[in-house]
Amino acid sequence: DIQMTQSPSSLSASVGDRVTITCRASQGISNNLAWYQQRPGKVPKLLIYAASTLQSGVPSRFSGSGSGTDFTLTISSLQPDDVGSYYCQKYDSAPITFGGGTKVEIK
Amino acid sequence: EVQLVESGGGLVKPGGSLRLSCAASGFTFSDHSMTWVRQAPGKGLEWVSSISSGAYHIYYADSMKGRFTISRDNARNSLYLQMNSLSAEDTAVYYCARGWGNSGSYYFDYWGLGALVTVSS
């Protein structure tokens, strides 16, 4: 099965900073990758699918890139509302796999 | 407005069984695959099982195969998860999620609030 490895596992940044989270697949998955945000105590929310397509209603400060095995989620200007955990998910085929998550905090 | 409401969670003894339900509204249920995802306390997301829109294709995580059964009733706009032989490792919040994609290749645009399953003696 394909494994998804996220890094870092946690980060602390200042409001307005550019933040980058990476996700690496153990085998190529084309662009079949989604990113989710989970605010503390809340339900996961879809941010990006097809590696780089922004879900409707998601702020434009979020962007995704990559293909094959290496992917990134970028927050161009970190806001207090962005605190939470972020997960990548591969969906090229079953089994579906999530990355271990990245916890984002405000410094 | 899309809504997914899970029910059926609770406390169950090791070795016991539980059936979760997810009531869907606000969209054409029979047009979408559906999935269960779980999250153990303080842990990350773990895919459990998916079922295609017409229930022709079903997928399970290896650790759930043979113990969990996913099903759906498109006439009732409902998704189900029958869980047997439960152990403490199954303690988690179980989310139902609406899927996009096909043939097991799903991502999820709407999630329910979750149902807490606690396995303890």
JSON list of C-alpha atoms in Angstrom, two decimals:
[
{"chain": "A", "resi": 1, "resn": "ASP", "atom": "CA", "xyz": [0.00, 0.00, 0.00]},
{"chain": "A", "resi": 2, "resn": "ILE", "atom": "CA", "xyz": [1.07, 3.58, -0.67]},
{"chain": "A", "resi": 3, "resn": "GLN", "atom": "CA", "xyz": [2.13, 5.54, 2.40]},
{"chain": "A", "resi": 4, "resn": "MET", "atom": "CA", "xyz": [1.69, 9.28, 2.79]},
{"chain": "A", "resi": 5, "resn": "THR", "atom": "CA", "xyz": [4.29, 11.14, 4.85]},
{"chain": "A", "resi": 6, "resn": "GLN", "atom": "CA", "xyz": [3.69, 14.72, 5.93]},
{"chain": "A", "resi": 7, "resn": "SER", "atom": "CA", "xyz": [6.24, 17.15, 7.25]},
{"chain": "A", "resi": 8, "resn": "PRO", "atom": "CA", "xyz": [6.65, 18.87, 9.53]},
{"chain": "A", "resi": 9, "resn": "SER", "atom": "CA", "xyz": [4.42, 17.23, 12.13]},
{"chain": "A", "resi": 10, "resn": "SER", "atom": "CA", "xyz": [3.96, 20.63, 13.74]},
{"chain": "A", "resi": 11, "resn": "LEU", "atom": "CA", "xyz": [4.95, 24.21, 13.16]},
{"chain": "A", "resi": 12, "resn": "SER", "atom": "CA", "xyz": [4.62, 27.58, 14.82]},
{"chain": "A", "resi": 13, "resn": "ALA", "atom": "CA", "xyz": [4.58, 30.72, 12.72]},
{"chain": "A", "resi": 14, "resn": "SER", "atom": "CA", "xyz": [3.65, 34.37, 13.03]},
{"chain": "A", "resi": 15, "resn": "VAL", "atom": "CA", "xyz": [0.56, 36.00, 11.59]},
{"chain": "A", "resi": 16, "resn": "GLY", "atom": "CA", "xyz": [1.36, 37.01, 8.02]},
{"chain": "A", "resi": 17, "resn": "ASP", "atom": "CA", "xyz": [4.07, 34.38, 7.53]},
{"chain": "A", "resi": 18, "resn": "ARG", "atom": "CA", "xyz": [4.18, 32.13, 4.52]},
{"chain": "A", "resi": 19, "resn": "VAL", "atom": "CA", "xyz": [3.70, 28.52, 5.62]},
{"chain": "A", "resi": 20, "resn": "THR", "atom": "CA", "xyz": [4.49, 25.40, 3.61]},
{"chain": "A", "resi": 21, "resn": "ILE", "atom": "CA", "xyz": [3.49, 21.83, 4.43]},
{"chain": "A", "resi": 22, "resn": "THR", "atom": "CA", "xyz": [4.78, 18.92, 2.41]},
{"chain": "A", "resi": 23, "resn": "CYS", "atom": "CA", "xyz": [3.29, 15.52, 1.69]},
{"chain": "A", "resi": 24, "resn": "ARG", "atom": "CA", "xyz": [5.24, 12.71, 0.07]},
{"chain": "A", "resi": 25, "resn": "ALA", "atom": "CA", "xyz": [3.74, 9.54, -1.41]},
{"chain": "A", "resi": 26, "resn": "SER", "atom": "CA", "xyz": [5.73, 6.32, -1.35]},
{"chain": "A", "resi": 27, "resn": "GLN", "atom": "CA", "xyz": [4.71, 5.74, -4.98]},
{"chain": "A", "resi": 28, "resn": "GLY", "atom": "CA", "xyz": [3.43, 8.02, -7.70]},
{"chain": "A", "resi": 29, "resn": "ILE", "atom": "CA", "xyz": [-0.22, 9.04, -7.42]},
{"chain": "A", "resi": 30, "resn": "SER", "atom": "CA", "xyz": [-0.40, 11.50, -10.32]},
{"chain": "A", "resi": 31, "resn": "ASN", "atom": "CA", "xyz": [-2.39, 14.49, -9.03]},
{"chain": "A", "resi": 32, "resn": "ASN", "atom": "CA", "xyz": [-4.86, 12.45, -6.95]},
{"chain": "A", "resi": 33, "resn": "LEU", "atom": "CA", "xyz": [-4.27, 14.34, -3.75]},
{"chain": "A", "resi": 34, "resn": "ALA", "atom": "CA", "xyz": [-6.53, 16.33, -1.44]},
{"chain": "A", "resi": 35, "resn": "TRP", "atom": "CA", "xyz": [-5.80, 18.59, 1.52]},
{"chain": "A", "resi": 36, "resn": "TYR", "atom": "CA", "xyz": [-8.03, 19.08, 4.56]},
{"chain": "A", "resi": 37, "resn": "GLN", "atom": "CA", "xyz": [-8.05, 21.53, 7.43]},
{"chain": "A", "resi": 38, "resn": "GLN", "atom": "CA", "xyz": [-9.33, 20.52, 10.84]},
{"chain": "A", "resi": 39, "resn": "ARG", "atom": "CA", "xyz": [-9.72, 23.35, 13.29]},
{"chain": "A", "resi": 40, "resn": "PRO", "atom": "CA", "xyz": [-9.61, 22.39, 17.00]},
{"chain": "A", "resi": 41, "resn": "GLY", "atom": "CA", "xyz": [-12.76, 20.52, 17.96]},
{"chain": "A", "resi": 42, "resn": "LYS", "atom": "CA", "xyz": [-14.19, 20.78, 14.45]},
{"chain": "A", "resi": 43, "resn": "VAL", "atom": "CA", "xyz": [-14.90, 18.57, 11.47]},
{"chain": "A", "resi": 44, "resn": "PRO", "atom": "CA", "xyz": [-12.35, 18.22, 8.64]},
{"chain": "A", "resi": 45, "resn": "LYS", "atom": "CA", "xyz": [-12.87, 20.66, 5.79]},
{"chain": "A", "resi": 46, "resn": "LEU", "atom": "CA", "xyz": [-11.80, 20.10, 2.19]},
{"chain": "A", "resi": 47, "resn": "LEU", "atom": "CA", "xyz": [-9.36, 22.77, 1.05]},
{"chain": "A", "resi": 48, "resn": "ILE", "atom": "CA", "xyz": [-7.84, 21.46, -2.18]},
{"chain": "A", "resi": 49, "resn": "TYR", "atom": "CA", "xyz": [-8.37, 18.51, -4.51]},
{"chain": "A", "resi": 50, "resn": "ALA", "atom": "CA", "xyz": [-6.59, 17.31, -7.61]},
{"chain": "A", "resi": 51, "resn": "ALA", "atom": "CA", "xyz": [-3.43, 18.59, -5.91]},
{"chain": "A", "resi": 52, "resn": "SER", "atom": "CA", "xyz": [-4.01, 22.22, -6.84]},
{"chain": "A", "resi": 53, "resn": "THR", "atom": "CA", "xyz": [-7.73, 22.94, -7.30]},
{"chain": "A", "resi": 54, "resn": "LEU", "atom": "CA", "xyz": [-9.14, 25.19, -4.60]},
{"chain": "A", "resi": 55, "resn": "GLN", "atom": "CA", "xyz": [-12.47, 24.03, -3.21]},
{"chain": "A", "resi": 56, "resn": "SER", "atom": "CA", "xyz": [-15.25, 26.57, -3.56]},
{"chain": "A", "resi": 57, "resn": "GLY", "atom": "CA", "xyz": [-15.30, 29.06, -0.71]},
{"chain": "A", "resi": 58, "resn": "VAL", "atom": "CA", "xyz": [-11.75, 28.43, 0.46]},
{"chain": "A", "resi": 59, "resn": "PRO", "atom": "CA", "xyz": [-9.66, 31.61, 0.82]},
{"chain": "A", "resi": 60, "resn": "SER", "atom": "CA", "xyz": [-7.16, 32.24, -1.96]},
{"chain": "A", "resi": 61, "resn": "ARG", "atom": "CA", "xyz": [-4.25, 32.37, 0.50]},
{"chain": "A", "resi": 62, "resn": "PHE", "atom": "CA", "xyz": [-4.36, 28.55, 0.36]},
{"chain": "A", "resi": 63, "resn": "SER", "atom": "CA", "xyz": [-2.71, 26.89, -2.62]},
{"chain": "A", "resi": 64, "resn": "GLY", "atom": "CA", "xyz": [-1.52, 23.43, -3.53]},
{"chain": "A", "resi": 65, "resn": "SER", "atom": "CA", "xyz": [1.05, 22.10, -5.94]},
{"chain": "A", "resi": 66, "resn": "GLY", "atom": "CA", "xyz": [2.83, 18.95, -6.95]},
{"chain": "A", "resi": 67, "resn": "SER", "atom": "CA", "xyz": [2.35, 15.76, -8.88]},
{"chain": "A", "resi": 68, "resn": "GLY", "atom": "CA", "xyz": [3.63, 12.22, -8.70]},
{"chain": "A", "resi": 69, "resn": "THR", "atom": "CA", "xyz": [5.12, 11.77, -5.24]},
{"chain": "A", "resi": 70, "resn": "ASP", "atom": "CA", "xyz": [5.78, 15.26, -3.86]},
{"chain": "A", "resi": 71, "resn": "PHE", "atom": "CA", "xyz": [3.11, 17.78, -2.92]},
{"chain": "A", "resi": 72, "resn": "THR", "atom": "CA", "xyz": [2.91, 21.03, -1.01]},
{"chain": "A", "resi": 73, "resn": "LEU", "atom": "CA", "xyz": [0.20, 23.04, 0.68]},
{"chain": "A", "resi": 74, "resn": "THR", "atom": "CA", "xyz": [1.04, 26.72, 1.06]},
{"chain": "A", "resi": 75, "resn": "ILE", "atom": "CA", "xyz": [-0.64, 29.36, 3.17]},
{"chain": "A", "resi": 76, "resn": "SER", "atom": "CA", "xyz": [0.59, 32.63, 1.70]},
{"chain": "A", "resi": 77, "resn": "SER", "atom": "CA", "xyz": [-0.18, 34.76, 4.75]},
{"chain": "A", "resi": 78, "resn": "LEU", "atom": "CA", "xyz": [-1.00, 32.89, 7.94]},
{"chain": "A", "resi": 79, "resn": "GLN", "atom": "CA", "xyz": [-4.11, 34.09, 9.75]},
{"chain": "A", "resi": 80, "resn": "PRO", "atom": "CA", "xyz": [-5.33, 33.29, 13.29]},
{"chain": "A", "resi": 81, "resn": "ASP", "atom": "CA", "xyz": [-8.26, 31.41, 11.74]},
{"chain": "A", "resi": 82, "resn": "ASP", "atom": "CA", "xyz": [-5.78, 28.96, 10.15]},
{"chain": "A", "resi": 83, "resn": "VAL", "atom": "CA", "xyz": [-4.81, 27.34, 13.45]},
{"chain": "A", "resi": 84, "resn": "GLY", "atom": "CA", "xyz": [-5.47, 23.62, 13.39]},
{"chain": "A", "resi": 85, "resn": "SER", "atom": "CA", "xyz": [-4.28, 20.42, 11.81]},
{"chain": "A", "resi": 86, "resn": "TYR", "atom": "CA", "xyz": [-3.82, 19.81, 8.11]},
{"chain": "A", "resi": 87, "resn": "TYR", "atom": "CA", "xyz": [-4.01, 16.43, 6.40]},
{"chain": "A", "resi": 88, "resn": "CYS", "atom": "CA", "xyz": [-3.17, 15.26, 2.93]},
{"chain": "A", "resi": 89, "resn": "GLN", "atom": "CA", "xyz": [-5.09, 12.33, 1.43]},
{"chain": "A", "resi": 90, "resn": "LYS", "atom": "CA", "xyz": [-4.28, 10.27, -1.60]},
{"chain": "A", "resi": 91, "resn": "TYR", "atom": "CA", "xyz": [-7.17, 8.99, -3.71]},
{"chain": "A", "resi": 92, "resn": "ASP", "atom": "CA", "xyz": [-5.61, 7.41, -6.76]},
{"chain": "A", "resi": 93, "resn": "SER", "atom": "CA", "xyz": [-7.09, 4.05, -5.75]},
{"chain": "A", "resi": 94, "resn": "ALA", "atom": "CA", "xyz": [-8.16, 2.09, -2.69]},
{"chain": "A", "resi": 95, "resn": "PRO", "atom": "CA", "xyz": [-6.94, 1.91, -0.01]},
{"chain": "A", "resi": 96, "resn": "ILE", "atom": "CA", "xyz": [-7.41, 5.61, 0.65]},
{"chain": "A", "resi": 97, "resn": "THR", "atom": "CA", "xyz": [-4.66, 6.94, 2.90]},
{"chain": "A", "resi": 98, "resn": "PHE", "atom": "CA", "xyz": [-4.27, 10.11, 4.94]},
{"chain": "A", "resi": 99, "resn": "GLY", "atom": "CA", "xyz": [-1.00, 11.67, 5.95]},
{"chain": "A", "resi": 100, "resn": "GLY", "atom": "CA", "xyz": [-0.19, 11.84, 9.63]},
{"chain": "A", "resi": 101, "resn": "GLY", "atom": "CA", "xyz": [-1.12, 15.50, 9.88]},
{"chain": "A", "resi": 102, "resn": "THR", "atom": "CA", "xyz": [0.59, 18.82, 10.50]},
{"chain": "A", "resi": 103, "resn": "LYS", "atom": "CA", "xyz": [-0.41, 20.92, 13.48]},
{"chain": "A", "resi": 104, "resn": "VAL", "atom": "CA", "xyz": [-0.21, 24.65, 12.79]},
{"chain": "A", "resi": 105, "resn": "GLU", "atom": "CA", "xyz": [0.01, 27.14, 15.64]},
{"chain": "A", "resi": 106, "resn": "ILE", "atom": "CA", "xyz": [0.46, 30.88, 15.88]},
{"chain": "A", "resi": 107, "resn": "LYS", "atom": "CA", "xyz": [3.70, 32.09, 17.45]},
{"chain": "B", "resi": 1, "resn": "GLU", "atom": "CA", "xyz": [-27.83, 22.63, 2.35]},
{"chain": "B", "resi": 2, "resn": "VAL", "atom": "CA", "xyz": [-25.91, 19.36, 2.53]},
{"chain": "B", "resi": 3, "resn": "GLN", "atom": "CA", "xyz": [-26.27, 17.66, 5.89]},
{"chain": "B", "resi": 4, "resn": "LEU", "atom": "CA", "xyz": [-24.83, 14.41, 7.19]},
{"chain": "B", "resi": 5, "resn": "VAL", "atom": "CA", "xyz": [-25.93, 13.30, 10.65]},
{"chain": "B", "resi": 6, "resn": "GLU", "atom": "CA", "xyz": [-24.39, 10.26, 12.30]},
{"chain": "B", "resi": 7, "resn": "SER", "atom": "CA", "xyz": [-26.08, 8.29, 15.04]},
{"chain": "B", "resi": 8, "resn": "GLY", "atom": "CA", "xyz": [-25.66, 5.02, 16.89]},
{"chain": "B", "resi": 9, "resn": "GLY", "atom": "CA", "xyz": [-22.42, 5.73, 18.72]},
{"chain": "B", "resi": 10, "resn": "GLY", "atom": "CA", "xyz": [-21.91, 4.87, 22.36]},
{"chain": "B", "resi": 11, "resn": "LEU", "atom": "CA", "xyz": [-20.13, 2.69, 24.89]},
{"chain": "B", "resi": 12, "resn": "VAL", "atom": "CA", "xyz": [-19.66, -0.97, 24.03]},
{"chain": "B", "resi": 13, "resn": "LYS", "atom": "CA", "xyz": [-17.70, -3.77, 25.70]},
{"chain": "B", "resi": 14, "resn": "PRO", "atom": "CA", "xyz": [-14.71, -5.39, 23.98]},
{"chain": "B", "resi": 15, "resn": "GLY", "atom": "CA", "xyz": [-15.92, -8.05, 21.59]},
{"chain": "B", "resi": 16, "resn": "GLY", "atom": "CA", "xyz": [-19.25, -6.31, 21.21]},
{"chain": "B", "resi": 17, "resn": "SER", "atom": "CA", "xyz": [-21.03, -4.87, 18.19]},
{"chain": "B", "resi": 18, "resn": "LEU", "atom": "CA", "xyz": [-22.46, -1.53, 17.18]},
{"chain": "B", "resi": 19, "resn": "ARG", "atom": "CA", "xyz": [-24.24, -0.17, 14.12]},
{"chain": "B", "resi": 20, "resn": "LEU", "atom": "CA", "xyz": [-23.71, 3.39, 13.02]},
{"chain": "B", "resi": 21, "resn": "SER", "atom": "CA", "xyz": [-26.09, 5.26, 10.76]},
{"chain": "B", "resi": 22, "resn": "CYS", "atom": "CA", "xyz": [-25.65, 8.41, 8.72]},
{"chain": "B", "resi": 23, "resn": "ALA", "atom": "CA", "xyz": [-28.71, 10.31, 7.53]},
{"chain": "B", "resi": 24, "resn": "ALA", "atom": "CA", "xyz": [-28.07, 12.44, 4.46]},
{"chain": "B", "resi": 25, "resn": "SER", "atom": "CA", "xyz": [-30.06, 15.39, 3.17]},
{"chain": "B", "resi": 26, "resn": "GLY", "atom": "CA", "xyz": [-29.70, 18.37, 0.87]},
{"chain": "B", "resi": 27, "resn": "PHE", "atom": "CA", "xyz": [-28.32, 16.47, -2.12]},
{"chain": "B", "resi": 28, "resn": "THR", "atom": "CA", "xyz": [-29.10, 13.49, -4.35]},
{"chain": "B", "resi": 29, "resn": "PHE", "atom": "CA", "xyz": [-27.74, 10.74, -2.14]},
{"chain": "B", "resi": 30, "resn": "SER", "atom": "CA", "xyz": [-27.80, 8.09, -4.87]},
{"chain": "B", "resi": 31, "resn": "ASP", "atom": "CA", "xyz": [-25.40, 10.16, -7.00]},
{"chain": "B", "resi": 32, "resn": "HIS", "atom": "CA", "xyz": [-22.51, 9.98, -4.56]},
{"chain": "B", "resi": 33, "resn": "SER", "atom": "CA", "xyz": [-20.14, 7.49, -3.05]},
{"chain": "B", "resi": 34, "resn": "MET", "atom": "CA", "xyz": [-20.06, 7.55, 0.74]},
{"chain": "B", "resi": 35, "resn": "THR", "atom": "CA", "xyz": [-17.27, 6.83, 3.18]},
{"chain": "B", "resi": 36, "resn": "TRP", "atom": "CA", "xyz": [-16.60, 6.30, 6.86]},
{"chain": "B", "resi": 37, "resn": "VAL", "atom": "CA", "xyz": [-13.47, 7.89, 8.33]},
{"chain": "B", "resi": 38, "resn": "ARG", "atom": "CA", "xyz": [-12.48, 7.60, 11.97]},
{"chain": "B", "resi": 39, "resn": "GLN", "atom": "CA", "xyz": [-10.31, 9.59, 14.34]},
{"chain": "B", "resi": 40, "resn": "ALA", "atom": "CA", "xyz": [-9.03, 8.15, 17.60]},
{"chain": "B", "resi": 41, "resn": "PRO", "atom": "CA", "xyz": [-8.72, 10.62, 20.49]},
{"chain": "B", "resi": 42, "resn": "GLY", "atom": "CA", "xyz": [-5.84, 12.99, 19.82]},
{"chain": "B", "resi": 43, "resn": "LYS", "atom": "CA", "xyz": [-4.87, 11.15, 16.63]},
{"chain": "B", "resi": 44, "resn": "GLY", "atom": "CA", "xyz": [-5.12, 11.68, 12.88]},
{"chain": "B", "resi": 45, "resn": "LEU", "atom": "CA", "xyz": [-7.69, 10.67, 10.31]},
{"chain": "B", "resi": 46, "resn": "GLU", "atom": "CA", "xyz": [-8.03, 7.02, 9.32]},
{"chain": "B", "resi": 47, "resn": "TRP", "atom": "CA", "xyz": [-10.05, 5.79, 6.36]},
{"chain": "B", "resi": 48, "resn": "VAL", "atom": "CA", "xyz": [-12.42, 2.96, 7.31]},
{"chain": "B", "resi": 49, "resn": "SER", "atom": "CA", "xyz": [-14.59, 2.01, 4.33]},
{"chain": "B", "resi": 50, "resn": "SER", "atom": "CA", "xyz": [-16.18, 3.36, 1.16]},
{"chain": "B", "resi": 51, "resn": "ILE", "atom": "CA", "xyz": [-19.21, 2.36, -0.88]},
{"chain": "B", "resi": 52, "resn": "SER", "atom": "CA", "xyz": [-20.01, 3.46, -4.41]},
{"chain": "B", "resi": 53, "resn": "SER", "atom": "CA", "xyz": [-23.18, 5.31, -5.29]},
{"chain": "B", "resi": 54, "resn": "GLY", "atom": "CA", "xyz": [-25.06, 2.20, -6.33]},
{"chain": "B", "resi": 55, "resn": "ALA", "atom": "CA", "xyz": [-23.41, -0.03, -3.71]},
{"chain": "B", "resi": 56, "resn": "TYR", "atom": "CA", "xyz": [-21.77, -2.13, -6.43]},
{"chain": "B", "resi": 57, "resn": "HIS", "atom": "CA", "xyz": [-18.24, -1.41, -5.20]},
{"chain": "B", "resi": 58, "resn": "ILE", "atom": "CA", "xyz": [-17.19, -1.64, -1.57]},
{"chain": "B", "resi": 59, "resn": "TYR", "atom": "CA", "xyz": [-13.76, -1.06, -0.07]},
{"chain": "B", "resi": 60, "resn": "TYR", "atom": "CA", "xyz": [-12.34, -1.60, 3.42]},
{"chain": "B", "resi": 61, "resn": "ALA", "atom": "CA", "xyz": [-9.15, -0.76, 5.23]},
{"chain": "B", "resi": 62, "resn": "ASP", "atom": "CA", "xyz": [-7.27, -3.98, 5.97]},
{"chain": "B", "resi": 63, "resn": "SER", "atom": "CA", "xyz": [-7.71, -3.65, 9.72]},
{"chain": "B", "resi": 64, "resn": "MET", "atom": "CA", "xyz": [-11.51, -3.50, 9.31]},
{"chain": "B", "resi": 65, "resn": "LYS", "atom": "CA", "xyz": [-11.98, -6.30, 6.79]},
{"chain": "B", "resi": 66, "resn": "GLY", "atom": "CA", "xyz": [-14.06, -9.13, 8.15]},
{"chain": "B", "resi": 67, "resn": "ARG", "atom": "CA", "xyz": [-15.22, -7.12, 11.15]},
{"chain": "B", "resi": 68, "resn": "PHE", "atom": "CA", "xyz": [-16.95, -4.08, 9.63]},
{"chain": "B", "resi": 69, "resn": "THR", "atom": "CA", "xyz": [-19.68, -4.00, 6.99]},
{"chain": "B", "resi": 70, "resn": "ILE", "atom": "CA", "xyz": [-20.67, -0.88, 5.11]},
{"chain": "B", "resi": 71, "resn": "SER", "atom": "CA", "xyz": [-24.04, -0.59, 3.44]},
{"chain": "B", "resi": 72, "resn": "ARG", "atom": "CA", "xyz": [-26.45, 2.03, 2.17]},
{"chain": "B", "resi": 73, "resn": "ASP", "atom": "CA", "xyz": [-30.14, 2.46, 1.48]},
{"chain": "B", "resi": 74, "resn": "ASN", "atom": "CA", "xyz": [-30.61, 4.99, -1.32]},
{"chain": "B", "resi": 75, "resn": "ALA", "atom": "CA", "xyz": [-34.39, 5.01, -0.79]},
{"chain": "B", "resi": 76, "resn": "ARG", "atom": "CA", "xyz": [-33.84, 6.15, 2.79]},
{"chain": "B", "resi": 77, "resn": "ASN", "atom": "CA", "xyz": [-30.83, 8.41, 2.03]},
{"chain": "B", "resi": 78, "resn": "SER", "atom": "CA", "xyz": [-28.89, 6.52, 4.65]},
{"chain": "B", "resi": 79, "resn": "LEU", "atom": "CA", "xyz": [-25.44, 5.04, 5.12]},
{"chain": "B", "resi": 80, "resn": "TYR", "atom": "CA", "xyz": [-24.60, 2.36, 7.67]},
{"chain": "B", "resi": 81, "resn": "LEU", "atom": "CA", "xyz": [-21.58, 0.78, 9.32]},
{"chain": "B", "resi": 82, "resn": "GLN", "atom": "CA", "xyz": [-21.99, -2.51, 11.17]},
{"chain": "B", "resi": 83, "resn": "MET", "atom": "CA", "xyz": [-19.03, -3.01, 13.50]},
{"chain": "B", "resi": 84, "resn": "ASN", "atom": "CA", "xyz": [-18.35, -6.39, 15.11]},
{"chain": "B", "resi": 85, "resn": "SER", "atom": "CA", "xyz": [-15.60, -7.80, 17.33]},
{"chain": "B", "resi": 86, "resn": "LEU", "atom": "CA", "xyz": [-14.78, -4.36, 18.62]},
{"chain": "B", "resi": 87, "resn": "SER", "atom": "CA", "xyz": [-11.62, -3.69, 20.61]},
{"chain": "B", "resi": 88, "resn": "ALA", "atom": "CA", "xyz": [-10.22, -0.70, 22.47]},
{"chain": "B", "resi": 89, "resn": "GLU", "atom": "CA", "xyz": [-8.29, 0.23, 19.31]},
{"chain": "B", "resi": 90, "resn": "ASP", "atom": "CA", "xyz": [-11.62, 0.97, 17.60]},
{"chain": "B", "resi": 91, "resn": "THR", "atom": "CA", "xyz": [-12.39, 3.77, 20.05]},
{"chain": "B", "resi": 92, "resn": "ALA", "atom": "CA", "xyz": [-12.77, 6.86, 17.89]},
{"chain": "B", "resi": 93, "resn": "VAL", "atom": "CA", "xyz": [-15.08, 9.45, 16.44]},
{"chain": "B", "resi": 94, "resn": "TYR", "atom": "CA", "xyz": [-16.57, 7.99, 13.27]},
{"chain": "B", "resi": 95, "resn": "TYR", "atom": "CA", "xyz": [-17.38, 10.46, 10.50]},
{"chain": "B", "resi": 96, "resn": "CYS", "atom": "CA", "xyz": [-19.46, 9.84, 7.43]},
{"chain": "B", "resi": 97, "resn": "ALA", "atom": "CA", "xyz": [-18.35, 11.80, 4.40]},
{"chain": "B", "resi": 98, "resn": "ARG", "atom": "CA", "xyz": [-19.68, 12.45, 0.91]},
{"chain": "B", "resi": 99, "resn": "GLY", "atom": "CA", "xyz": [-17.34, 11.41, -1.84]},
{"chain": "B", "resi": 100, "resn": "TRP", "atom": "CA", "xyz": [-16.36, 12.59, -5.28]},
{"chain": "B", "resi": 101, "resn": "GLY", "atom": "CA", "xyz": [-14.59, 10.36, -7.76]},
{"chain": "B", "resi": 102, "resn": "ASN", "atom": "CA", "xyz": [-15.01, 6.74, -8.76]},
{"chain": "B", "resi": 103, "resn": "SER", "atom": "CA", "xyz": [-13.73, 3.20, -8.35]},
{"chain": "B", "resi": 104, "resn": "GLY", "atom": "CA", "xyz": [-12.37, 3.71, -4.86]},
{"chain": "B", "resi": 105, "resn": "SER", "atom": "CA", "xyz": [-10.70, 6.97, -5.80]},
{"chain": "B", "resi": 106, "resn": "TYR", "atom": "CA", "xyz": [-12.64, 9.33, -3.59]},
{"chain": "B", "resi": 107, "resn": "TYR", "atom": "CA", "xyz": [-12.08, 12.62, -1.85]},
{"chain": "B", "resi": 108, "resn": "PHE", "atom": "CA", "xyz": [-14.60, 14.14, 0.52]},
{"chain": "B", "resi": 109, "resn": "ASP", "atom": "CA", "xyz": [-16.33, 17.50, 0.35]},
{"chain": "B", "resi": 110, "resn": "TYR", "atom": "CA", "xyz": [-18.87, 17.20, 3.18]},
{"chain": "B", "resi": 111, "resn": "TRP", "atom": "CA", "xyz": [-18.44, 15.55, 6.56]},
{"chain": "B", "resi": 112, "resn": "GLY", "atom": "CA", "xyz": [-20.86, 14.84, 9.37]},
{"chain": "B", "resi": 113, "resn": "LEU", "atom": "CA", "xyz": [-20.21, 15.94, 12.93]},
{"chain": "B", "resi": 114, "resn": "GLY", "atom": "CA", "xyz": [-19.23, 12.41, 13.89]},
{"chain": "B", "resi": 115, "resn": "ALA", "atom": "CA", "xyz": [-20.36, 9.69, 16.27]},
{"chain": "B", "resi": 116, "resn": "LEU", "atom": "CA", "xyz": [-18.20, 8.73, 19.24]},
{"chain": "B", "resi": 117, "resn": "VAL", "atom": "CA", "xyz": [-17.62, 5.02, 19.73]},
{"chain": "B", "resi": 118, "resn": "THR", "atom": "CA", "xyz": [-15.99, 3.99, 22.99]},
{"chain": "B", "resi": 119, "resn": "VAL", "atom": "CA", "xyz": [-14.92, 0.40, 23.50]},
{"chain": "B", "resi": 120, "resn": "SER", "atom": "CA", "xyz": [-14.27, -0.32, 27.14]},
{"chain": "B", "resi": 121, "resn": "SER", "atom": "CA", "xyz": [-15.12, -2.84, 29.81]}
]
